[in-house]
PDB file of C-alpha atoms in Angstrom:
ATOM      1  CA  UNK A 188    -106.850 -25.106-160.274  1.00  0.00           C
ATOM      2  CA  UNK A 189    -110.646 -25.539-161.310  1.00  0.00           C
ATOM      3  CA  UNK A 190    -112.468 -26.679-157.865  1.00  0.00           C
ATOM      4  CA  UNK A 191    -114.477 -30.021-158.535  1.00  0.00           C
ATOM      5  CA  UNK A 192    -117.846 -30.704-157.379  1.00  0.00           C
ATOM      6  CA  UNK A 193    -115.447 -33.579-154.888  1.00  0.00           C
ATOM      7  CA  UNK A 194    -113.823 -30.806-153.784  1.00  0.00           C
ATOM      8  CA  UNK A 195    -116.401 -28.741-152.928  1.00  0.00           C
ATOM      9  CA  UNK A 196    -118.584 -31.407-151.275  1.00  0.00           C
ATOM     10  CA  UNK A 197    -116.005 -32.536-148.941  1.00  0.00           C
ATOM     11  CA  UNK A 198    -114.339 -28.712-148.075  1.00  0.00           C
ATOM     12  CA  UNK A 199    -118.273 -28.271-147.282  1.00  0.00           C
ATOM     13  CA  UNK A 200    -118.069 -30.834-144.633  1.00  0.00           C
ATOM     14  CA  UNK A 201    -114.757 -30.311-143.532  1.00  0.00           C
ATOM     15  CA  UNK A 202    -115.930 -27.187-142.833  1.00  0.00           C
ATOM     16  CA  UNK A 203    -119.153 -28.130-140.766  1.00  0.00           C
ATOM     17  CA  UNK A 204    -116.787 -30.003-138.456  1.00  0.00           C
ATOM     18  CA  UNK A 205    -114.516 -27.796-137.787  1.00  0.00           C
ATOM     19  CA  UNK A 206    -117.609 -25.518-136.190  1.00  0.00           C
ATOM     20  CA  UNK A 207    -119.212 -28.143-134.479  1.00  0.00           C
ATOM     21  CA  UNK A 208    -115.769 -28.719-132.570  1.00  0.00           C
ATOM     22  CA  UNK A 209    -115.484 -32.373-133.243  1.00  0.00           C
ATOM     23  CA  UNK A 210    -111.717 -33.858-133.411  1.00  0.00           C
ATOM     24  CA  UNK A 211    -109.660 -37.096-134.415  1.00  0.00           C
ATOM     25  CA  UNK A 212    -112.703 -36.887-137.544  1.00  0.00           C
ATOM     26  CA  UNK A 213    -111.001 -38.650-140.155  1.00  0.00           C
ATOM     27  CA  UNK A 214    -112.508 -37.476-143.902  1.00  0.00           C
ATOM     28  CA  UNK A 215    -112.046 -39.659-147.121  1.00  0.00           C
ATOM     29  CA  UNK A 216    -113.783 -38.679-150.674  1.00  0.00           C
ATOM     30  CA  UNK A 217    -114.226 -41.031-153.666  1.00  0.00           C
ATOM     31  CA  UNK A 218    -116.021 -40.709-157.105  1.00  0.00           C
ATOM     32  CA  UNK A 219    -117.704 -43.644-158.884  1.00  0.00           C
ATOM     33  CA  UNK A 220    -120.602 -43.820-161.188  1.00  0.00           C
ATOM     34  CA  UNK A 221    -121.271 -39.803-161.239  1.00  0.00           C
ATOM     35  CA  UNK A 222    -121.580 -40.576-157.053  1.00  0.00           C
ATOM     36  CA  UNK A 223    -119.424 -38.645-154.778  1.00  0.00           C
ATOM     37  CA  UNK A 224    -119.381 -40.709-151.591  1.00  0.00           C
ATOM     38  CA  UNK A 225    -117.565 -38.955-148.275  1.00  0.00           C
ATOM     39  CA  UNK A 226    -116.829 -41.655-145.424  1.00  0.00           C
ATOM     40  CA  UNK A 227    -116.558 -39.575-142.289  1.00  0.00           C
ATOM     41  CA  UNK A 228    -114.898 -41.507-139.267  1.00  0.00           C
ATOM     42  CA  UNK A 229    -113.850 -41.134-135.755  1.00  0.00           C
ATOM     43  CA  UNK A 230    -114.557 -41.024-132.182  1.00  0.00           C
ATOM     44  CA  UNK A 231    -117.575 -38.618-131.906  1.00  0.00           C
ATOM     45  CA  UNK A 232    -119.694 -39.212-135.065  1.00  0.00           C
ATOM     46  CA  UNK A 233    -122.785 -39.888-133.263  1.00  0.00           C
ATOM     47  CA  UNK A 234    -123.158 -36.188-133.308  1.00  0.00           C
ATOM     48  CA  UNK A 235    -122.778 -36.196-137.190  1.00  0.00           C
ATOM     49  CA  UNK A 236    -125.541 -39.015-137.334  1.00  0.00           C
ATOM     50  CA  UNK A 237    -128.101 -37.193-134.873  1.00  0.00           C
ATOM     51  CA  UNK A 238    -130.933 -38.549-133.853  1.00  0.00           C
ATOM     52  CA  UNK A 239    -132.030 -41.718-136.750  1.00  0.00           C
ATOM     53  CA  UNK A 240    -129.624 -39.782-138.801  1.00  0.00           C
ATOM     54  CA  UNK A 241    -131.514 -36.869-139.268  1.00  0.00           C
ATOM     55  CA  UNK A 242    -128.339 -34.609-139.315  1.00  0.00           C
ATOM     56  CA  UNK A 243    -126.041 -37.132-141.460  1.00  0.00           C
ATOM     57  CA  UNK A 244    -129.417 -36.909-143.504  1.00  0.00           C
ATOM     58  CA  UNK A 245    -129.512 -32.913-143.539  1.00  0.00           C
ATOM     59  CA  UNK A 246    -125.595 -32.633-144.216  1.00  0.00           C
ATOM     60  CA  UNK A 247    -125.548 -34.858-147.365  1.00  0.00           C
ATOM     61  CA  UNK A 248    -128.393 -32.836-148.531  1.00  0.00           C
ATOM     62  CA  UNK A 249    -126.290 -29.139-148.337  1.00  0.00           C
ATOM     63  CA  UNK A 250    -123.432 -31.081-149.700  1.00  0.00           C
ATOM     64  CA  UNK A 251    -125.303 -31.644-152.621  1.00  0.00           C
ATOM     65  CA  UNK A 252    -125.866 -28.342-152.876  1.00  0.00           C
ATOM     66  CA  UNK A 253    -122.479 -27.552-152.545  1.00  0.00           C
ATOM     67  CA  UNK A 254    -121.444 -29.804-155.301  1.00  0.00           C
ATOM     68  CA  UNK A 255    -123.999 -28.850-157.458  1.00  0.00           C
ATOM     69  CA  UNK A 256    -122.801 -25.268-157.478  1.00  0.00           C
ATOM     70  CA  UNK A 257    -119.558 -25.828-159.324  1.00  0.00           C
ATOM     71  CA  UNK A 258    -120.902 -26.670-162.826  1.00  0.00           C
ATOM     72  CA  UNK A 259    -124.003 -27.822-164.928  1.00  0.00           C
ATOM     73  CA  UNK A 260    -123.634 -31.782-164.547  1.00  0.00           C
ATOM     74  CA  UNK A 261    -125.221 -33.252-161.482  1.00  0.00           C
ATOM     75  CA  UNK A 262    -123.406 -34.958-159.265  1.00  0.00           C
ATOM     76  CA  UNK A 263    -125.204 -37.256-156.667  1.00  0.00           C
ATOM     77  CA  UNK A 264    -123.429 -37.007-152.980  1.00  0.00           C
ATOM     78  CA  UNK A 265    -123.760 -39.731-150.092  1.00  0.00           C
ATOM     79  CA  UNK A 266    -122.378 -39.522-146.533  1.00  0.00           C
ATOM     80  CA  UNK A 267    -121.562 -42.577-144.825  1.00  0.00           C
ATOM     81  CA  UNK A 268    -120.039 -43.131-141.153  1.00  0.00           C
ATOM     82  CA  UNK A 269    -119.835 -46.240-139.224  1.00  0.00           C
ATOM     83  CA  UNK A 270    -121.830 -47.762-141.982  1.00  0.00           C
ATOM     84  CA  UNK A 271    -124.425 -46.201-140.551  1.00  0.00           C
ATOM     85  CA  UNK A 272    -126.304 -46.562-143.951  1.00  0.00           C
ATOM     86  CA  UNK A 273    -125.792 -50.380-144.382  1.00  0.00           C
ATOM     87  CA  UNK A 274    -127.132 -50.866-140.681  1.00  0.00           C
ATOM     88  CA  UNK A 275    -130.295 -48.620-141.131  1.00  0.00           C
ATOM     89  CA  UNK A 276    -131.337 -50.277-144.678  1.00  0.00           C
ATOM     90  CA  UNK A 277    -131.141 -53.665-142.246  1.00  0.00           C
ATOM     91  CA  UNK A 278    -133.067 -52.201-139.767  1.00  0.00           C
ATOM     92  CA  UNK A 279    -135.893 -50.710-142.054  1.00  0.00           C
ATOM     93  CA  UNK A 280    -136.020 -54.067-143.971  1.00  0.00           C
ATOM     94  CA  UNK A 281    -136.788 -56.400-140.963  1.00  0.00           C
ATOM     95  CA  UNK A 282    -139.299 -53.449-140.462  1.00  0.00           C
ATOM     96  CA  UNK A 283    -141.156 -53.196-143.473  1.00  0.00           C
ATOM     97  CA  UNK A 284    -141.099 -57.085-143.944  1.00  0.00           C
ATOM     98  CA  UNK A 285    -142.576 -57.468-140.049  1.00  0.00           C
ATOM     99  CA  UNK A 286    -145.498 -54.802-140.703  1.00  0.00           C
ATOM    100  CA  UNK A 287    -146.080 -56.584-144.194  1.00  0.00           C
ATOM    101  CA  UNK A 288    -146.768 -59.972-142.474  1.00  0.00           C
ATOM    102  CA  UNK A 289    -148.577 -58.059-139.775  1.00  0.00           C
ATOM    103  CA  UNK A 290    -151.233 -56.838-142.405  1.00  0.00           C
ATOM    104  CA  UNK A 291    -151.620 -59.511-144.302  1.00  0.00           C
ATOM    105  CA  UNK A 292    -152.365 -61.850-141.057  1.00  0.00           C
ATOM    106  CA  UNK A 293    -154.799 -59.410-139.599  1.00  0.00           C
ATOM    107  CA  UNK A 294    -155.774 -56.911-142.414  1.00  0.00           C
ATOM    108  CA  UNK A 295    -155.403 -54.176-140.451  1.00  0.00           C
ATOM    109  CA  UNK A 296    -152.957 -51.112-141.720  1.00  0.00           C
ATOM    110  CA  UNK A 297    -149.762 -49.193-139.654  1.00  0.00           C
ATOM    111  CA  UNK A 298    -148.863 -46.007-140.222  1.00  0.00           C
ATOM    112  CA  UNK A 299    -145.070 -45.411-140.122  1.00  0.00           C
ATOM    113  CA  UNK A 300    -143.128 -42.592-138.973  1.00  0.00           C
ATOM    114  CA  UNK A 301    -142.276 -39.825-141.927  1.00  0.00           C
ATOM    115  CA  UNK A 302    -139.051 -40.795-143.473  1.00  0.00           C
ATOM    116  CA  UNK A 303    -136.972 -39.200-146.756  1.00  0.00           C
ATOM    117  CA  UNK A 304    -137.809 -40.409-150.440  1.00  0.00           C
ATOM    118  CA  UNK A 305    -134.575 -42.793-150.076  1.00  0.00           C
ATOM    119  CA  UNK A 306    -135.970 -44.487-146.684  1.00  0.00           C
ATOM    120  CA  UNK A 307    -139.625 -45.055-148.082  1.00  0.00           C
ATOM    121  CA  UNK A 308    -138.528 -46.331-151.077  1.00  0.00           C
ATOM    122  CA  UNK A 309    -136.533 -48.953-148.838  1.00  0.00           C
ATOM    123  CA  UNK A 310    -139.760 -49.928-146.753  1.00  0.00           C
ATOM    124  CA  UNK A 311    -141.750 -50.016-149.773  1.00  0.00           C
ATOM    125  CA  UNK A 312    -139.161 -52.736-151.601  1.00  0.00           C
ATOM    126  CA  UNK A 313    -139.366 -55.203-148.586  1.00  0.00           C
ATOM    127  CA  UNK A 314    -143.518 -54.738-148.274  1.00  0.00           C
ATOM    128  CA  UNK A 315    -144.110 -55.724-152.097  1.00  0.00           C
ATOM    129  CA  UNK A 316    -141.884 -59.147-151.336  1.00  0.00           C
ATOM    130  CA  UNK A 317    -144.589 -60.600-149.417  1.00  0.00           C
ATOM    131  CA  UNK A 318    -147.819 -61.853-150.692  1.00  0.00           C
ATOM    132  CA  UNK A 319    -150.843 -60.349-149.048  1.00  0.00           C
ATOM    133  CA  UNK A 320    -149.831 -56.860-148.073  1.00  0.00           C
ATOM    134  CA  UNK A 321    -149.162 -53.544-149.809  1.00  0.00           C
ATOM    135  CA  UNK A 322    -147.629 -50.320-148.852  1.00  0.00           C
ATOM    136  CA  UNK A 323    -148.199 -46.139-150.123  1.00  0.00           C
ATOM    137  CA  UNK A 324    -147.204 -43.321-148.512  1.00  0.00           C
ATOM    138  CA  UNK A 325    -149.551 -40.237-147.467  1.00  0.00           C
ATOM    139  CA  UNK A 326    -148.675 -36.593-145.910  1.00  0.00           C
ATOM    140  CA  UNK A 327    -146.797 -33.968-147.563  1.00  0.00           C
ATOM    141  CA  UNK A 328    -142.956 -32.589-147.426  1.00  0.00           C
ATOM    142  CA  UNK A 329    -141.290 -33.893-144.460  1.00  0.00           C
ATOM    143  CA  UNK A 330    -144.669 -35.145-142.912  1.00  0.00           C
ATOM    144  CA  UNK A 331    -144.741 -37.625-145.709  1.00  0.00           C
ATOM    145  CA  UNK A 332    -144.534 -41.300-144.257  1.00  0.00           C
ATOM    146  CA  UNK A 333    -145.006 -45.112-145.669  1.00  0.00           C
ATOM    147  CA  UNK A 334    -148.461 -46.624-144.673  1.00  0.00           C
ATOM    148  CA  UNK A 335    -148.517 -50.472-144.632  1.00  0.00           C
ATOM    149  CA  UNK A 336    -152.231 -52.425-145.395  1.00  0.00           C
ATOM    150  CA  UNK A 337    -153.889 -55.852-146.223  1.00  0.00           C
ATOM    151  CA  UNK A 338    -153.871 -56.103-150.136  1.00  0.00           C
ATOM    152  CA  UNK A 339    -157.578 -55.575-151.502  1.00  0.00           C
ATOM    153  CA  UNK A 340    -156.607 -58.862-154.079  1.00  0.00           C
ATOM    154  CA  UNK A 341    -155.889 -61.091-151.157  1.00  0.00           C
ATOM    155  CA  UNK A 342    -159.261 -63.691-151.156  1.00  0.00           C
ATOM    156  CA  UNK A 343    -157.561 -64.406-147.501  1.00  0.00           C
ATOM    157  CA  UNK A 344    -158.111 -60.639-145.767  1.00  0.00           C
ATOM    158  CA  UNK A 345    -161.133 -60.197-147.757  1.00  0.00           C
ATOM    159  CA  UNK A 346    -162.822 -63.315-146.527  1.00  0.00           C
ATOM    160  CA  UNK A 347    -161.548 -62.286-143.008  1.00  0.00           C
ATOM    161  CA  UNK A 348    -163.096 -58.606-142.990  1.00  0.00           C
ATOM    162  CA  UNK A 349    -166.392 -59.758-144.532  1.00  0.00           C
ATOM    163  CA  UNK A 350    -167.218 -61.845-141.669  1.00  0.00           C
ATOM    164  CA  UNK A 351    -168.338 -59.187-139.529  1.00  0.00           C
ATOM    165  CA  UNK A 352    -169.294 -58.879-136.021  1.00  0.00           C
ATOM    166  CA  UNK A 353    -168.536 -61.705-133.716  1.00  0.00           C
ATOM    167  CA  UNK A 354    -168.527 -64.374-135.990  1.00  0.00           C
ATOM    168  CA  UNK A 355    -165.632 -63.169-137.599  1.00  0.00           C
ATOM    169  CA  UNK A 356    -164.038 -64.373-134.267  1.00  0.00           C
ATOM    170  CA  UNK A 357    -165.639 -67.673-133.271  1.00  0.00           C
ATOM    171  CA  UNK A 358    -163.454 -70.954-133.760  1.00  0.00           C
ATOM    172  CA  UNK A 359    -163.964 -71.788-136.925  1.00  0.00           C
ATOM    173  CA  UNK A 360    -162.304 -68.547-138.305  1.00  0.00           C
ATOM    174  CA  UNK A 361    -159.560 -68.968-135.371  1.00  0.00           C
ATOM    175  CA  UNK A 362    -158.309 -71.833-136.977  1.00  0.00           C
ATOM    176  CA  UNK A 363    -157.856 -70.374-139.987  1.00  0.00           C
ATOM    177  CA  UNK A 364    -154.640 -68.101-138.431  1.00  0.00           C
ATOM    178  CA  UNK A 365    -152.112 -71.228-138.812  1.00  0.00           C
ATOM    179  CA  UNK A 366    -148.886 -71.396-140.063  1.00  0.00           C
ATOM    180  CA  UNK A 367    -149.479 -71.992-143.148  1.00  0.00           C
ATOM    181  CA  UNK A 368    -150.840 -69.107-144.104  1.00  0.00           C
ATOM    182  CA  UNK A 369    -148.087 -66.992-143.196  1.00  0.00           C
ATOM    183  CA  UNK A 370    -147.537 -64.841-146.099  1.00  0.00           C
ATOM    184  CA  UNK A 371    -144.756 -66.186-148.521  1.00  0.00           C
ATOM    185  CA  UNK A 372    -142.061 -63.874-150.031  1.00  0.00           C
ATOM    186  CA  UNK A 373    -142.474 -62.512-153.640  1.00  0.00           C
ATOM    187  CA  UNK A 374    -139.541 -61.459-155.149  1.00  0.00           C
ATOM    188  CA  UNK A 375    -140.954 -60.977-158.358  1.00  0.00           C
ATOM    189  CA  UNK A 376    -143.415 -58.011-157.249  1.00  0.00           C
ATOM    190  CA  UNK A 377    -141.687 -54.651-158.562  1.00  0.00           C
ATOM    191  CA  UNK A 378    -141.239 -52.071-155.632  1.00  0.00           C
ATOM    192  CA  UNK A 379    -141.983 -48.359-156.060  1.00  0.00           C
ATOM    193  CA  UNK A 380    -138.999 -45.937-156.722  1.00  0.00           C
ATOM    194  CA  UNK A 381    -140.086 -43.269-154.860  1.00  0.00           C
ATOM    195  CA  UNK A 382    -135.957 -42.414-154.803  1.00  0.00           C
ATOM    196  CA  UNK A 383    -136.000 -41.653-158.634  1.00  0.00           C
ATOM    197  CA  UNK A 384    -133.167 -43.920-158.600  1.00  0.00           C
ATOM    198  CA  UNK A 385    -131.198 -40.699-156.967  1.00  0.00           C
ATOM    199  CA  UNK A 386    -129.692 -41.970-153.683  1.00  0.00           C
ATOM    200  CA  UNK A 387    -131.244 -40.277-150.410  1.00  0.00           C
ATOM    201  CA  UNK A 388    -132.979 -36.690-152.249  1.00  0.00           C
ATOM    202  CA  UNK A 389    -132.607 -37.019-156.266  1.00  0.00           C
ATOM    203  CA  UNK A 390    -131.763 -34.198-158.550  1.00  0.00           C
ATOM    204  CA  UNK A 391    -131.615 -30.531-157.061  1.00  0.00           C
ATOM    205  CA  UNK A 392    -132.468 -28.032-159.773  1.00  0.00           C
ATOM    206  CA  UNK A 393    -131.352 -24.826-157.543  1.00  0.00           C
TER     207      UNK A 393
END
């Protein structure tokens, strides 16, 4: 019988566990939309995750590989555990959305911690929902990382960095930080696709 890109992509991992020694792993493959999505389970997956899922990161990407090795189609490959995934996406959300408010309140910019095309593109989705800040990313390869800032168009940051010196801090510009100009949600700004619309690492060519 012909081996399928499925079947290559989860032999790959089944594979990988068996050398790392892990046991009670519980493996289960599906297809759906040109998406081959493994669900690995059991009682010692925080090894499979590593540290902010840099190896459940690194595996999906040579399982790609794996699959993309049986034929010419491409076939897009994501590896879930614990939904891990679900539970990061939450977690880079709230953080995105905190260092968006952050900016746009102070005007000063945060530099973020280098993440994968899938992760930034994440961070940059929940920046361009609130009014007042925007987000790029700098560095190259895997030193490439989201930077968060104080939108140039906002009249509020401008007005706030113009001031200059200390009277950008005497009273009458404290009272300007109240509630109500917390910066409101946008849904209606686009956000970048820096994930090509290809899950974690988009099409691999060789």
């Amino acid at each position: 019988m012909k081996e399928t890109p499925e079947d290559a992509a989860e032999n790959y991992i089944r594979n990988i566990i068996a050398c790392m020694g892990l046991e009670n792993i519980t493996l289960t493959s599906k297809v759906e939309d040109n998406a081959i999505t493994l669900d690995i389970e059991g009682e010692d997956v925080g090894f499979i995750i590593g540290r902010r899922g840099e190896t459940l990161d690194a595996l999906q990407y040579l399982a790609c590989l794996a699959a993309n090795r049986v034929d010419q189609t491409y076939s897009r490959v994501v590896i879930n555990t614990g939904d891990y995934r679900e539970k990061r996406e939450k977690t880079l959300e709230a953080l995105g959305r905190r260092l968006a408010i952050k900016a746009a309140k102070t005007g000063r910019k945060s530099s973020l911690e280098p993440m994968n095309p899938y992760e930034r593109r994440i961070i940059h989705t929940a920046v361009q929902k609130v009014n007042g800040a925007i987000s790029w990313s700098e560095g190259e390869s895997i030193n490439r990382h989201v930077v968060i800032g104080p939108d140039p168009k906002n009249r509020t940051n401008n007005n706030r960095r113009s001031g200059g010196g200390r009277r950008g801090y005497n009273n009458s510009r404290r009272s300007n930080y109240n509630k109500s100009e917390k910066p409101a949600p946008n849904p209606d700004r686009k956000p970048l696709n820096e994930g090509e619309g290809m899950g974690l690492y988009g099409r691999i060519n060789k």
